[in-house]
mmCIF file of C-alpha atoms and ligand atoms in Angstrom:
data_model
loop_
_atom_site.group_PDB
_atom_site.id
_atom_site.type_symbol
_atom_site.label_atom_id
_atom_site.label_comp_id
_atom_site.label_asym_id
_atom_site.label_seq_id
_atom_site.Cartn_x
_atom_site.Cartn_y
_atom_site.Cartn_z
ATOM 1 C CA UNK A 1 75.937 98.009 95.925
ATOM 2 C CA UNK A 2 74.121 94.414 95.151
ATOM 3 C CA UNK A 3 77.829 93.051 94.505
ATOM 4 C CA UNK A 4 76.682 89.315 93.438
ATOM 5 C CA UNK A 5 79.829 87.681 91.213
ATOM 6 C CA UNK A 6 83.833 87.611 93.488
ATOM 7 C CA UNK A 7 87.006 86.774 93.026
ATOM 8 C CA UNK A 8 88.797 83.431 92.639
ATOM 9 C CA UNK A 9 90.779 82.445 96.134
ATOM 10 C CA UNK A 10 93.545 82.202 93.706
ATOM 11 C CA UNK A 11 93.285 85.873 92.888
ATOM 12 C CA UNK A 12 92.934 86.898 96.680
ATOM 13 C CA UNK A 13 95.803 85.092 97.615
ATOM 14 C CA UNK A 14 98.166 86.230 94.496
ATOM 15 C CA UNK A 15 96.923 89.877 95.648
ATOM 16 C CA UNK A 16 97.498 88.966 99.572
ATOM 17 C CA UNK A 17 100.360 87.507 98.783
ATOM 18 C CA UNK A 18 101.833 90.629 96.112
ATOM 19 C CA UNK A 19 102.540 88.877 93.237
ATOM 20 C CA UNK A 20 99.392 90.254 91.294
ATOM 21 C CA UNK A 21 100.679 92.465 88.350
ATOM 22 C CA UNK A 22 100.477 95.562 88.896
ATOM 23 C CA UNK A 23 96.513 96.400 87.065
ATOM 24 C CA UNK A 24 94.899 93.370 88.087
ATOM 25 C CA UNK A 25 96.682 94.919 92.099
ATOM 26 C CA UNK A 26 94.685 98.663 90.611
ATOM 27 C CA UNK A 27 91.534 96.076 89.769
ATOM 28 C CA UNK A 28 91.370 94.011 92.725
ATOM 29 C CA UNK A 29 91.383 97.644 95.120
ATOM 30 C CA UNK A 30 88.887 98.511 93.194
ATOM 31 C CA UNK A 31 86.637 95.453 94.135
ATOM 32 C CA UNK A 32 87.724 95.288 98.373
ATOM 33 C CA UNK A 33 87.053 99.319 98.513
ATOM 34 C CA UNK A 34 82.978 98.482 97.850
ATOM 35 C CA UNK A 35 83.289 94.759 98.814
ATOM 36 C CA UNK A 36 83.496 93.702 102.647
ATOM 37 C CA UNK A 37 82.938 89.797 101.732
ATOM 38 C CA UNK A 38 86.160 90.035 99.872
ATOM 39 C CA UNK A 39 87.727 91.997 102.940
ATOM 40 C CA UNK A 40 87.425 89.383 104.714
ATOM 41 C CA UNK A 41 88.656 87.002 102.570
ATOM 42 C CA UNK A 42 91.443 88.685 102.135
ATOM 43 C CA UNK A 43 91.917 89.481 105.571
ATOM 44 C CA UNK A 44 91.996 85.011 105.957
ATOM 45 C CA UNK A 45 94.402 85.281 102.864
ATOM 46 C CA UNK A 46 97.114 88.179 104.685
ATOM 47 C CA UNK A 47 96.946 85.186 108.135
ATOM 48 C CA UNK A 48 98.386 83.200 105.890
ATOM 49 C CA UNK A 49 100.943 85.393 105.281
ATOM 50 C CA UNK A 50 101.635 86.966 108.862
ATOM 51 C CA UNK A 51 101.835 82.396 109.776
ATOM 52 C CA UNK A 52 104.832 82.003 106.855
ATOM 53 C CA UNK A 53 106.683 85.688 107.640
ATOM 54 C CA UNK A 54 106.072 83.687 111.751
ATOM 55 C CA UNK A 55 107.925 79.827 110.664
ATOM 56 C CA UNK A 56 110.810 81.229 108.843
ATOM 57 C CA UNK A 57 113.741 80.266 109.188
ATOM 58 C CA UNK A 58 114.931 83.895 110.992
ATOM 59 C CA UNK A 59 118.332 85.933 108.884
ATOM 60 C CA UNK A 60 120.955 87.733 111.079
ATOM 61 C CA UNK A 61 121.023 91.423 110.224
ATOM 62 C CA UNK A 62 124.973 93.239 110.404
ATOM 63 C CA UNK A 63 125.830 93.884 114.161
ATOM 64 C CA UNK A 64 124.589 97.136 114.016
ATOM 65 C CA UNK A 65 121.397 97.513 112.493
ATOM 66 C CA UNK A 66 119.214 97.637 115.686
ATOM 67 C CA UNK A 67 121.653 100.357 116.616
ATOM 68 C CA UNK A 68 121.008 102.610 112.933
ATOM 69 C CA UNK A 69 117.701 102.453 113.249
ATOM 70 C CA UNK A 70 116.973 103.649 117.318
ATOM 71 C CA UNK A 71 119.096 106.426 115.894
ATOM 72 C CA UNK A 72 116.785 106.791 113.174
ATOM 73 C CA UNK A 73 113.739 107.085 115.580
ATOM 74 C CA UNK A 74 114.728 110.082 116.758
ATOM 75 C CA UNK A 75 115.430 112.147 113.835
ATOM 76 C CA UNK A 76 111.966 110.450 112.434
ATOM 77 C CA UNK A 77 109.879 113.188 111.679
ATOM 78 C CA UNK A 78 106.593 112.207 111.184
ATOM 79 C CA UNK A 79 106.668 111.466 106.904
ATOM 80 C CA UNK A 80 103.071 109.970 106.759
ATOM 81 C CA UNK A 81 102.708 108.060 102.842
ATOM 82 C CA UNK A 82 100.523 109.769 100.965
ATOM 83 C CA UNK A 83 96.946 107.952 101.381
ATOM 84 C CA UNK A 84 94.500 107.794 99.190
ATOM 85 C CA UNK A 85 91.037 108.466 102.113
ATOM 86 C CA UNK A 86 87.264 107.158 100.080
ATOM 87 C CA UNK A 87 85.865 110.605 99.374
ATOM 88 C CA UNK A 88 82.805 110.618 98.632
ATOM 89 C CA UNK A 89 82.782 112.509 95.535
ATOM 90 C CA UNK A 90 80.395 113.115 92.481
ATOM 91 C CA UNK A 91 82.110 110.694 90.699
ATOM 92 C CA UNK A 92 81.709 107.076 90.528
ATOM 93 C CA UNK A 93 84.565 105.584 90.626
ATOM 94 C CA UNK A 94 86.066 103.644 94.024
ATOM 95 C CA UNK A 95 88.719 105.638 94.787
ATOM 96 C CA UNK A 96 91.573 103.653 93.656
ATOM 97 C CA UNK A 97 90.536 104.318 89.866
ATOM 98 C CA UNK A 98 89.699 107.420 90.059
ATOM 99 C CA UNK A 99 92.774 108.160 92.122
ATOM 100 C CA UNK A 100 94.862 107.072 89.265
ATOM 101 C CA UNK A 101 92.662 108.550 86.405
ATOM 102 C CA UNK A 102 91.954 112.198 88.552
ATOM 103 C CA UNK A 103 88.650 111.995 86.235
ATOM 104 C CA UNK A 104 85.223 110.040 85.955
ATOM 105 C CA UNK A 105 84.873 108.443 83.119
ATOM 106 C CA UNK A 106 82.744 110.319 81.567
ATOM 107 C CA UNK A 107 86.001 112.789 80.783
ATOM 108 C CA UNK A 108 87.988 109.986 79.052
ATOM 109 C CA UNK A 109 89.442 110.223 75.933
ATOM 110 C CA UNK A 110 87.739 106.981 74.610
ATOM 111 C CA UNK A 111 88.984 105.932 71.495
ATOM 112 C CA UNK A 112 86.919 103.857 69.579
ATOM 113 C CA UNK A 113 88.059 100.179 68.888
ATOM 114 C CA UNK A 114 84.678 99.569 65.953
ATOM 115 C CA UNK A 115 81.244 98.520 66.599
ATOM 116 C CA UNK A 116 79.658 99.751 69.572
ATOM 117 C CA UNK A 117 82.980 99.280 71.339
ATOM 118 C CA UNK A 118 85.580 102.431 72.834
ATOM 119 C CA UNK A 119 88.488 101.470 75.030
ATOM 120 C CA UNK A 120 91.814 103.057 76.912
ATOM 121 C CA UNK A 121 95.297 101.533 77.833
ATOM 122 C CA UNK A 122 95.877 102.300 81.456
ATOM 123 C CA UNK A 123 99.287 101.788 79.821
ATOM 124 C CA UNK A 124 100.646 100.637 83.345
ATOM 125 C CA UNK A 125 103.805 98.735 83.969
ATOM 126 C CA UNK A 126 104.486 95.416 84.307
ATOM 127 C CA UNK A 127 103.452 91.665 82.429
ATOM 128 C CA UNK A 128 99.342 91.688 80.926
ATOM 129 C CA UNK A 129 97.604 94.752 80.138
ATOM 130 C CA UNK A 130 94.950 97.005 81.733
ATOM 131 C CA UNK A 131 91.796 98.720 80.058
ATOM 132 C CA UNK A 132 88.769 100.022 80.479
ATOM 133 C CA UNK A 133 85.670 98.598 78.207
ATOM 134 C CA UNK A 134 83.512 100.498 77.246
ATOM 135 C CA UNK A 135 80.086 98.681 75.387
ATOM 136 C CA UNK A 136 76.841 99.772 73.632
ATOM 137 C CA UNK A 137 73.523 97.985 74.402
ATOM 138 C CA UNK A 138 73.113 95.206 72.349
ATOM 139 C CA UNK A 139 76.424 94.588 71.475
ATOM 140 C CA UNK A 140 77.595 91.476 72.245
ATOM 141 C CA UNK A 141 80.989 90.421 72.081
ATOM 142 C CA UNK A 142 82.085 87.584 69.918
ATOM 143 C CA UNK A 143 82.968 83.798 71.601
ATOM 144 C CA UNK A 144 86.890 84.088 72.923
ATOM 145 C CA UNK A 145 88.653 81.667 75.237
ATOM 146 C CA UNK A 146 91.404 83.154 77.582
ATOM 147 C CA UNK A 147 94.925 82.499 78.171
ATOM 148 C CA UNK A 148 95.863 83.356 81.189
ATOM 149 C CA UNK A 149 94.521 85.247 84.316
ATOM 150 C CA UNK A 150 91.833 88.006 83.099
ATOM 151 C CA UNK A 151 89.797 89.939 85.827
ATOM 152 C CA UNK A 152 87.266 92.196 84.515
ATOM 153 C CA UNK A 153 85.562 94.866 87.603
ATOM 154 C CA UNK A 154 81.873 95.999 86.241
ATOM 155 C CA UNK A 155 82.053 100.098 86.898
ATOM 156 C CA UNK A 156 78.745 101.322 85.072
ATOM 157 C CA UNK A 157 75.829 98.569 83.534
ATOM 158 C CA UNK A 158 75.667 95.153 83.036
ATOM 159 C CA UNK A 159 76.680 92.389 80.883
ATOM 160 C CA UNK A 160 74.633 88.806 80.962
ATOM 161 C CA UNK A 161 76.589 85.664 79.527
ATOM 162 C CA UNK A 162 77.890 82.303 80.416
ATOM 163 C CA UNK A 163 77.864 83.245 83.810
ATOM 164 C CA UNK A 164 75.044 85.389 85.002
ATOM 165 C CA UNK A 165 74.601 88.406 84.883
ATOM 166 C CA UNK A 166 77.070 91.432 86.131
ATOM 167 C CA UNK A 167 76.532 93.947 86.780
ATOM 168 C CA UNK A 168 78.156 97.441 88.551
ATOM 169 C CA UNK A 169 80.340 95.799 91.530
ATOM 170 C CA UNK A 170 80.787 92.621 89.850
ATOM 171 C CA UNK A 171 83.656 90.661 89.184
ATOM 172 C CA UNK A 172 84.298 87.950 86.297
ATOM 173 C CA UNK A 173 87.371 86.240 87.347
ATOM 174 C CA UNK A 174 88.297 83.994 84.309
ATOM 175 C CA UNK A 175 91.599 82.001 82.546
ATOM 176 C CA UNK A 176 92.690 79.331 81.246
ATOM 177 C CA UNK A 177 90.107 77.366 78.545
ATOM 178 C CA UNK A 178 86.528 79.321 80.088
ATOM 179 C CA UNK A 179 84.329 80.032 76.667
ATOM 180 C CA UNK A 180 81.453 83.757 76.757
ATOM 181 C CA UNK A 181 80.746 85.718 74.712
ATOM 182 C CA UNK A 182 78.784 88.691 77.140
ATOM 183 C CA UNK A 183 75.897 90.822 75.969
ATOM 184 C CA UNK A 184 74.852 94.997 77.088
ATOM 185 C CA UNK A 185 72.671 93.547 78.495
ATOM 186 C CA UNK A 186 70.590 97.482 79.365
ATOM 187 C CA UNK A 187 70.037 100.220 77.268
ATOM 188 C CA UNK A 188 72.949 101.762 79.587
ATOM 189 C CA UNK A 189 76.811 101.483 77.981
ATOM 190 C CA UNK A 190 78.481 99.162 80.567
ATOM 191 C CA UNK A 191 81.777 99.425 81.492
ATOM 192 C CA UNK A 192 84.024 97.923 82.847
ATOM 193 C CA UNK A 193 87.785 97.543 83.627
ATOM 194 C CA UNK A 194 89.644 94.293 82.152
ATOM 195 C CA UNK A 195 92.942 93.416 83.520
ATOM 196 C CA UNK A 196 95.438 90.799 82.040
ATOM 197 C CA UNK A 197 98.822 88.991 83.413
ATOM 198 C CA UNK A 198 99.221 87.143 79.987
ATOM 199 C CA UNK A 199 102.371 89.198 78.991
ATOM 200 C CA UNK A 200 103.403 88.601 75.032
ATOM 201 C CA UNK A 201 99.577 89.408 73.580
ATOM 202 C CA UNK A 202 96.577 90.288 74.374
ATOM 203 C CA UNK A 203 93.820 87.341 74.487
ATOM 204 C CA UNK A 204 90.409 87.467 75.748
ATOM 205 C CA UNK A 205 87.153 89.595 75.745
ATOM 206 C CA UNK A 206 90.580 92.263 74.701
ATOM 207 C CA UNK A 207 92.077 90.538 72.304
ATOM 208 C CA UNK A 208 88.632 89.589 70.324
ATOM 209 C CA UNK A 209 88.139 93.151 70.363
ATOM 210 C CA UNK A 210 91.380 94.860 70.012
ATOM 211 C CA UNK A 211 93.775 92.164 67.923
ATOM 212 C CA UNK A 212 91.141 92.676 64.681
ATOM 213 C CA UNK A 213 91.264 96.637 64.438
ATOM 214 C CA UNK A 214 94.933 97.474 65.888
ATOM 215 C CA UNK A 215 96.498 94.808 64.129
ATOM 216 C CA UNK A 216 98.548 93.957 67.660
ATOM 217 C CA UNK B 1 106.397 66.730 116.807
ATOM 218 C CA UNK B 2 109.588 67.100 118.089
ATOM 219 C CA UNK B 3 111.616 64.669 119.876
ATOM 220 C CA UNK B 4 112.770 66.225 122.503
ATOM 221 C CA UNK B 5 109.066 66.274 123.740
ATOM 222 C CA UNK B 6 108.835 64.438 126.936
ATOM 223 C CA UNK B 7 108.035 60.512 126.849
ATOM 224 C CA UNK B 8 105.629 59.373 128.857
ATOM 225 C CA UNK B 9 103.537 61.206 132.047
ATOM 226 C CA UNK B 10 100.931 62.927 131.012
ATOM 227 C CA UNK B 11 101.686 63.731 127.188
ATOM 228 C CA UNK B 12 98.800 65.773 126.396
ATOM 229 C CA UNK B 13 99.111 68.325 130.027
ATOM 230 C CA UNK B 14 103.418 68.986 128.398
ATOM 231 C CA UNK B 15 101.453 69.699 125.146
ATOM 232 C CA UNK B 16 99.615 72.302 126.276
ATOM 233 C CA UNK B 17 101.148 73.981 128.377
ATOM 234 C CA UNK B 18 103.773 74.025 125.342
ATOM 235 C CA UNK B 19 100.932 75.478 123.802
ATOM 236 C CA UNK B 20 99.799 78.110 126.255
ATOM 237 C CA UNK B 21 103.549 79.227 125.794
ATOM 238 C CA UNK B 22 103.610 80.257 122.232
ATOM 239 C CA UNK B 23 100.420 81.673 122.360
ATOM 240 C CA UNK B 24 100.845 84.470 125.244
ATOM 241 C CA UNK B 25 104.597 84.596 123.361
ATOM 242 C CA UNK B 26 102.550 85.375 120.308
ATOM 243 C CA UNK B 27 99.972 87.640 122.127
ATOM 244 C CA UNK B 28 102.690 89.344 123.558
ATOM 245 C CA UNK B 29 103.860 90.759 120.319
ATOM 246 C CA UNK B 30 100.267 91.973 119.421
ATOM 247 C CA UNK B 31 100.119 93.511 122.613
ATOM 248 C CA UNK B 32 103.264 94.805 122.147
ATOM 249 C CA UNK B 33 102.729 96.365 119.271
ATOM 250 C CA UNK B 34 99.437 98.542 120.469
ATOM 251 C CA UNK B 35 101.411 99.005 122.968
ATOM 252 C CA UNK B 36 104.275 100.704 121.180
ATOM 253 C CA UNK B 37 101.318 103.276 119.910
ATOM 254 C CA UNK B 38 100.961 104.219 123.483
ATOM 255 C CA UNK B 39 103.535 104.918 124.628
ATOM 256 C CA UNK B 40 106.476 105.054 121.841
ATOM 257 C CA UNK B 41 108.997 103.178 124.105
ATOM 258 C CA UNK B 42 112.790 102.068 122.600
ATOM 259 C CA UNK B 43 112.824 98.976 124.182
ATOM 260 C CA UNK B 44 109.221 98.071 123.154
ATOM 261 C CA UNK B 45 110.706 98.718 119.805
ATOM 262 C CA UNK B 46 113.779 96.784 120.208
ATOM 263 C CA UNK B 47 111.796 93.738 121.670
ATOM 264 C CA UNK B 48 109.331 93.388 118.381
ATOM 265 C CA UNK B 49 112.851 93.997 116.068
ATOM 266 C CA UNK B 50 114.660 91.584 117.488
ATOM 267 C CA UNK B 51 112.046 89.036 116.690
ATOM 268 C CA UNK B 52 110.611 90.208 113.804
ATOM 269 C CA UNK B 53 113.619 92.284 111.968
ATOM 270 C CA UNK B 54 115.419 89.026 110.672
ATOM 271 C CA UNK B 55 111.988 86.706 109.606
ATOM 272 C CA UNK B 56 111.802 90.148 107.467
ATOM 273 C CA UNK B 57 115.273 90.040 106.308
ATOM 274 C CA UNK B 58 114.196 86.382 105.897
ATOM 275 C CA UNK B 59 111.616 86.685 103.347
ATOM 276 C CA UNK B 60 112.432 89.883 101.649
ATOM 277 C CA UNK B 61 115.726 87.984 100.515
ATOM 278 C CA UNK B 62 113.125 84.883 99.231
ATOM 279 C CA UNK B 63 110.762 87.227 97.290
ATOM 280 C CA UNK B 64 114.284 88.060 95.413
ATOM 281 C CA UNK B 65 115.716 90.617 97.116
ATOM 282 C CA UNK B 66 119.269 91.092 96.532
ATOM 283 C CA UNK B 67 120.754 90.627 100.231
ATOM 284 C CA UNK B 68 122.223 94.796 100.937
ATOM 285 C CA UNK B 69 119.614 95.551 99.593
ATOM 286 C CA UNK B 70 116.935 92.710 101.502
ATOM 287 C CA UNK B 71 118.585 94.163 105.095
ATOM 288 C CA UNK B 72 117.907 97.435 104.730
ATOM 289 C CA UNK B 73 114.303 97.293 103.398
ATOM 290 C CA UNK B 74 114.059 95.219 106.620
ATOM 291 C CA UNK B 75 115.212 97.882 108.578
ATOM 292 C CA UNK B 76 112.768 100.719 106.339
ATOM 293 C CA UNK B 77 110.062 98.072 107.475
ATOM 294 C CA UNK B 78 110.852 98.096 110.985
ATOM 295 C CA UNK B 79 111.213 101.681 110.902
ATOM 296 C CA UNK B 80 106.991 102.095 109.230
ATOM 297 C CA UNK B 81 105.903 99.373 112.707
ATOM 298 C CA UNK B 82 107.592 102.614 114.587
ATOM 299 C CA UNK B 83 106.159 105.198 112.106
ATOM 300 C CA UNK B 84 103.090 103.153 111.642
ATOM 301 C CA UNK B 85 101.430 101.188 115.167
ATOM 302 C CA UNK B 86 98.778 103.656 115.480
ATOM 303 C CA UNK B 87 97.023 102.087 112.201
ATOM 304 C CA UNK B 88 97.753 98.491 114.251
ATOM 305 C CA UNK B 89 94.888 97.426 115.307
ATOM 306 C CA UNK B 90 94.772 93.763 116.922
ATOM 307 C CA UNK B 91 90.894 93.230 116.478
ATOM 308 C CA UNK B 92 91.358 93.223 113.007
ATOM 309 C CA UNK B 93 95.738 91.363 112.500
ATOM 310 C CA UNK B 94 97.824 90.074 114.026
ATOM 311 C CA UNK B 95 100.754 91.447 114.598
ATOM 312 C CA UNK B 96 102.885 88.787 112.303
ATOM 313 C CA UNK B 97 99.519 89.389 109.504
ATOM 314 C CA UNK B 98 100.564 93.788 109.267
ATOM 315 C CA UNK B 99 103.464 93.055 109.726
ATOM 316 C CA UNK B 100 103.456 91.087 106.816
ATOM 317 C CA UNK B 101 101.468 93.364 104.652
ATOM 318 C CA UNK B 102 103.883 96.220 105.933
ATOM 319 C CA UNK B 103 107.136 94.632 104.382
ATOM 320 C CA UNK B 104 105.349 93.577 101.184
ATOM 321 C CA UNK B 105 104.394 96.928 100.488
ATOM 322 C CA UNK B 106 107.508 97.858 100.557
ATOM 323 C CA UNK B 107 108.673 95.473 98.407
ATOM 324 C CA UNK B 108 105.716 95.771 96.620
ATOM 325 C CA UNK B 109 107.731 99.795 95.581
ATOM 326 C CA UNK B 110 110.833 98.810 95.532
ATOM 327 C CA UNK B 111 110.454 96.214 93.097
ATOM 328 C CA UNK B 112 107.643 98.557 90.157
ATOM 329 C CA UNK B 113 110.075 101.876 91.503
ATOM 330 C CA UNK B 114 107.748 103.829 92.606
ATOM 331 C CA UNK B 115 105.750 105.997 94.936
ATOM 332 C CA UNK B 116 104.510 104.343 97.272
ATOM 333 C CA UNK B 117 100.650 105.060 97.444
ATOM 334 C CA UNK B 118 98.264 102.630 99.384
ATOM 335 C CA UNK B 119 94.232 103.130 100.036
ATOM 336 C CA UNK B 120 93.194 103.214 102.758
ATOM 337 C CA UNK B 121 89.497 101.069 102.929
ATOM 338 C CA UNK B 122 86.365 102.170 103.669
ATOM 339 C CA UNK B 123 85.329 101.984 107.415
ATOM 340 C CA UNK B 124 84.242 98.610 108.597
ATOM 341 C CA UNK B 125 80.915 98.477 110.019
ATOM 342 C CA UNK B 126 81.104 97.816 113.553
ATOM 343 C CA UNK B 127 81.038 93.814 113.825
ATOM 344 C CA UNK B 128 78.678 91.531 115.998
ATOM 345 C CA UNK B 129 81.481 89.041 115.276
ATOM 346 C CA UNK B 130 84.651 91.014 115.396
ATOM 347 C CA UNK B 131 87.078 88.764 116.850
ATOM 348 C CA UNK B 132 89.455 90.139 120.489
ATOM 349 C CA UNK B 133 92.417 89.844 119.459
ATOM 350 C CA UNK B 134 93.007 86.419 121.681
ATOM 351 C CA UNK B 135 90.728 85.025 118.693
ATOM 352 C CA UNK B 136 93.271 85.835 116.046
ATOM 353 C CA UNK B 137 96.635 84.758 117.636
ATOM 354 C CA UNK B 138 94.684 81.329 118.700
ATOM 355 C CA UNK B 139 93.923 81.213 114.489
ATOM 356 C CA UNK B 140 96.796 82.217 113.436
ATOM 357 C CA UNK B 141 98.970 79.549 115.608
ATOM 358 C CA UNK B 142 96.282 77.175 114.221
ATOM 359 C CA UNK B 143 97.809 78.546 110.698
ATOM 360 C CA UNK B 144 100.547 77.574 111.023
ATOM 361 C CA UNK B 145 99.819 74.304 112.518
ATOM 362 C CA UNK B 146 97.754 73.705 109.401
ATOM 363 C CA UNK B 147 100.285 74.816 106.881
ATOM 364 C CA UNK B 148 102.792 71.814 108.370
ATOM 365 C CA UNK B 149 100.154 69.950 107.481
ATOM 366 C CA UNK B 150 99.261 70.377 103.960
ATOM 367 C CA UNK B 151 100.032 68.508 101.565
ATOM 368 C CA UNK B 152 104.072 68.941 99.835
ATOM 369 C CA UNK B 153 102.711 69.578 96.710
ATOM 370 C CA UNK B 154 100.410 72.678 98.155
ATOM 371 C CA UNK B 155 102.238 73.983 100.416
ATOM 372 C CA UNK B 156 105.189 74.330 97.585
ATOM 373 C CA UNK B 157 103.286 76.454 95.914
ATOM 374 C CA UNK B 158 101.773 78.667 98.923
ATOM 375 C CA UNK B 159 105.445 79.032 99.361
ATOM 376 C CA UNK B 160 106.121 80.266 96.346
ATOM 377 C CA UNK B 161 103.457 81.844 95.654
ATOM 378 C CA UNK B 162 103.376 83.900 99.112
ATOM 379 C CA UNK B 163 108.054 83.176 100.002
ATOM 380 C CA UNK B 164 108.847 84.382 95.816
ATOM 381 C CA UNK B 165 106.266 86.543 94.851
ATOM 382 C CA UNK B 166 106.545 84.294 92.056
ATOM 383 C CA UNK B 167 102.483 84.970 89.676
ATOM 384 C CA UNK B 168 100.509 81.664 89.209
ATOM 385 C CA UNK B 169 102.138 81.817 85.665
ATOM 386 C CA UNK B 170 105.502 81.677 87.354
ATOM 387 C CA UNK B 171 104.612 78.902 89.328
ATOM 388 C CA UNK B 172 103.173 77.152 86.790
ATOM 389 C CA UNK B 173 106.278 77.646 84.230
ATOM 390 C CA UNK B 174 109.045 77.202 86.796
ATOM 391 C CA UNK B 175 107.230 73.367 88.131
ATOM 392 C CA UNK B 176 105.979 72.422 84.728
ATOM 393 C CA UNK B 177 101.894 72.131 85.122
ATOM 394 C CA UNK B 178 99.009 73.718 84.427
ATOM 395 C CA UNK B 179 97.702 77.884 85.119
ATOM 396 C CA UNK B 180 94.466 76.091 85.699
ATOM 397 C CA UNK B 181 96.955 73.254 88.340
ATOM 398 C CA UNK B 182 98.733 75.902 90.225
ATOM 399 C CA UNK B 183 95.110 77.608 91.371
ATOM 400 C CA UNK B 184 93.477 74.416 91.926
ATOM 401 C CA UNK B 185 96.663 73.672 94.814
ATOM 402 C CA UNK B 186 96.023 76.950 96.552
ATOM 403 C CA UNK B 187 92.411 76.973 96.593
ATOM 404 C CA UNK B 188 92.502 73.333 98.168
ATOM 405 C CA UNK B 189 95.188 74.836 100.755
ATOM 406 C CA UNK B 190 93.468 78.368 101.335
ATOM 407 C CA UNK B 191 90.176 75.794 101.766
ATOM 408 C CA UNK B 192 92.000 73.680 104.594
ATOM 409 C CA UNK B 193 93.056 76.893 106.532
ATOM 410 C CA UNK B 194 90.250 78.548 106.281
ATOM 411 C CA UNK B 195 88.614 75.823 107.495
ATOM 412 C CA UNK B 196 90.355 76.456 110.835
ATOM 413 C CA UNK B 197 89.206 80.083 110.629
ATOM 414 C CA UNK B 198 86.281 79.130 111.043
ATOM 415 C CA UNK B 199 86.153 76.810 113.231
ATOM 416 C CA UNK B 200 86.042 79.169 115.795
ATOM 417 C CA UNK B 201 82.437 80.120 115.122
HETATM 418 ZN ZN1 ZN C 301 83.535 90.370 96.936
#
């Protein structure tokens, strides 16, 4: 995979500090799955957390805390947390998303939004929205701006906008006043995962598409 | 700099001895964590508990957990240290960074009230520039020093993000500044801290 667009530092710091909404965290995990460059950068962002933990003003635990934990060590059976291994399946999805969807992109119940556009709402909790969007070749999404942060991960196909060409594995990490007009630039559908942290209304790429059609 | 630093004499020598000692200390945490995986020695676990559990409780409290929950999650995090010690790799992270990520994940799971799922990342290609254990410790030491030299407004967003788990938008609201300013302060802080990270190469 030839990745040329990565996350903003601030996004990786938010992921490292655990402060991203669930959908954005899922999207970041998907790109990390594909991108050694961002994994290295994440290690740096996590090291900030390690340094901050080491220098925090400690807070005493209850007097019997050590004893009660030590007592539990003996009772501990190996109950490992479920680990989602990056198995190579027939899917072209990154493991975290595949784990969530349990199927591949071709077998999803896509809903039509408008001319050349289909979507699926992942219905994740927390602020913002997380959706899969499928845009047909040649379809251009109108100029739009973002309120809050909006992350887009290209899963299949590609599009071109003012910032360049985005193909599978690339992320667009946009916020605030950004204006762009993506157009699907091959004869293949462009499928992307989009996550926002805007709490109240849909904005950005999704908003422009979704609002006129479902009247949100 | 501490006020109780001895005056006169070879201050630099004194400082570098102090640095060495601090480094050895932290060296120990990573070495101890590594040995815990091999020996399952409870005395080693107890020493890690004494150092990390009170820091974890402080961190979890600042994330906004009620005191009883913070106590419980800190203990749970230390149990995870015991369970998962075999997954610690001193070439990839320092002990406190690894323990930070364990506690962070536990807190996220608590807040979402969902079953904990961890996405295991693909095995890294062998890295010719793989850092050894000592290197991580030096880097972390430097990072701590560098954090102390950040301008107040950058340190503030760093603390709100890492210690309090606030999102960029929440920080923007709390400080009454635009979202873009929050992100640019975080970016500036990161690039300063990364400069220290990169110095080894
Ligand atoms: Zn990347």
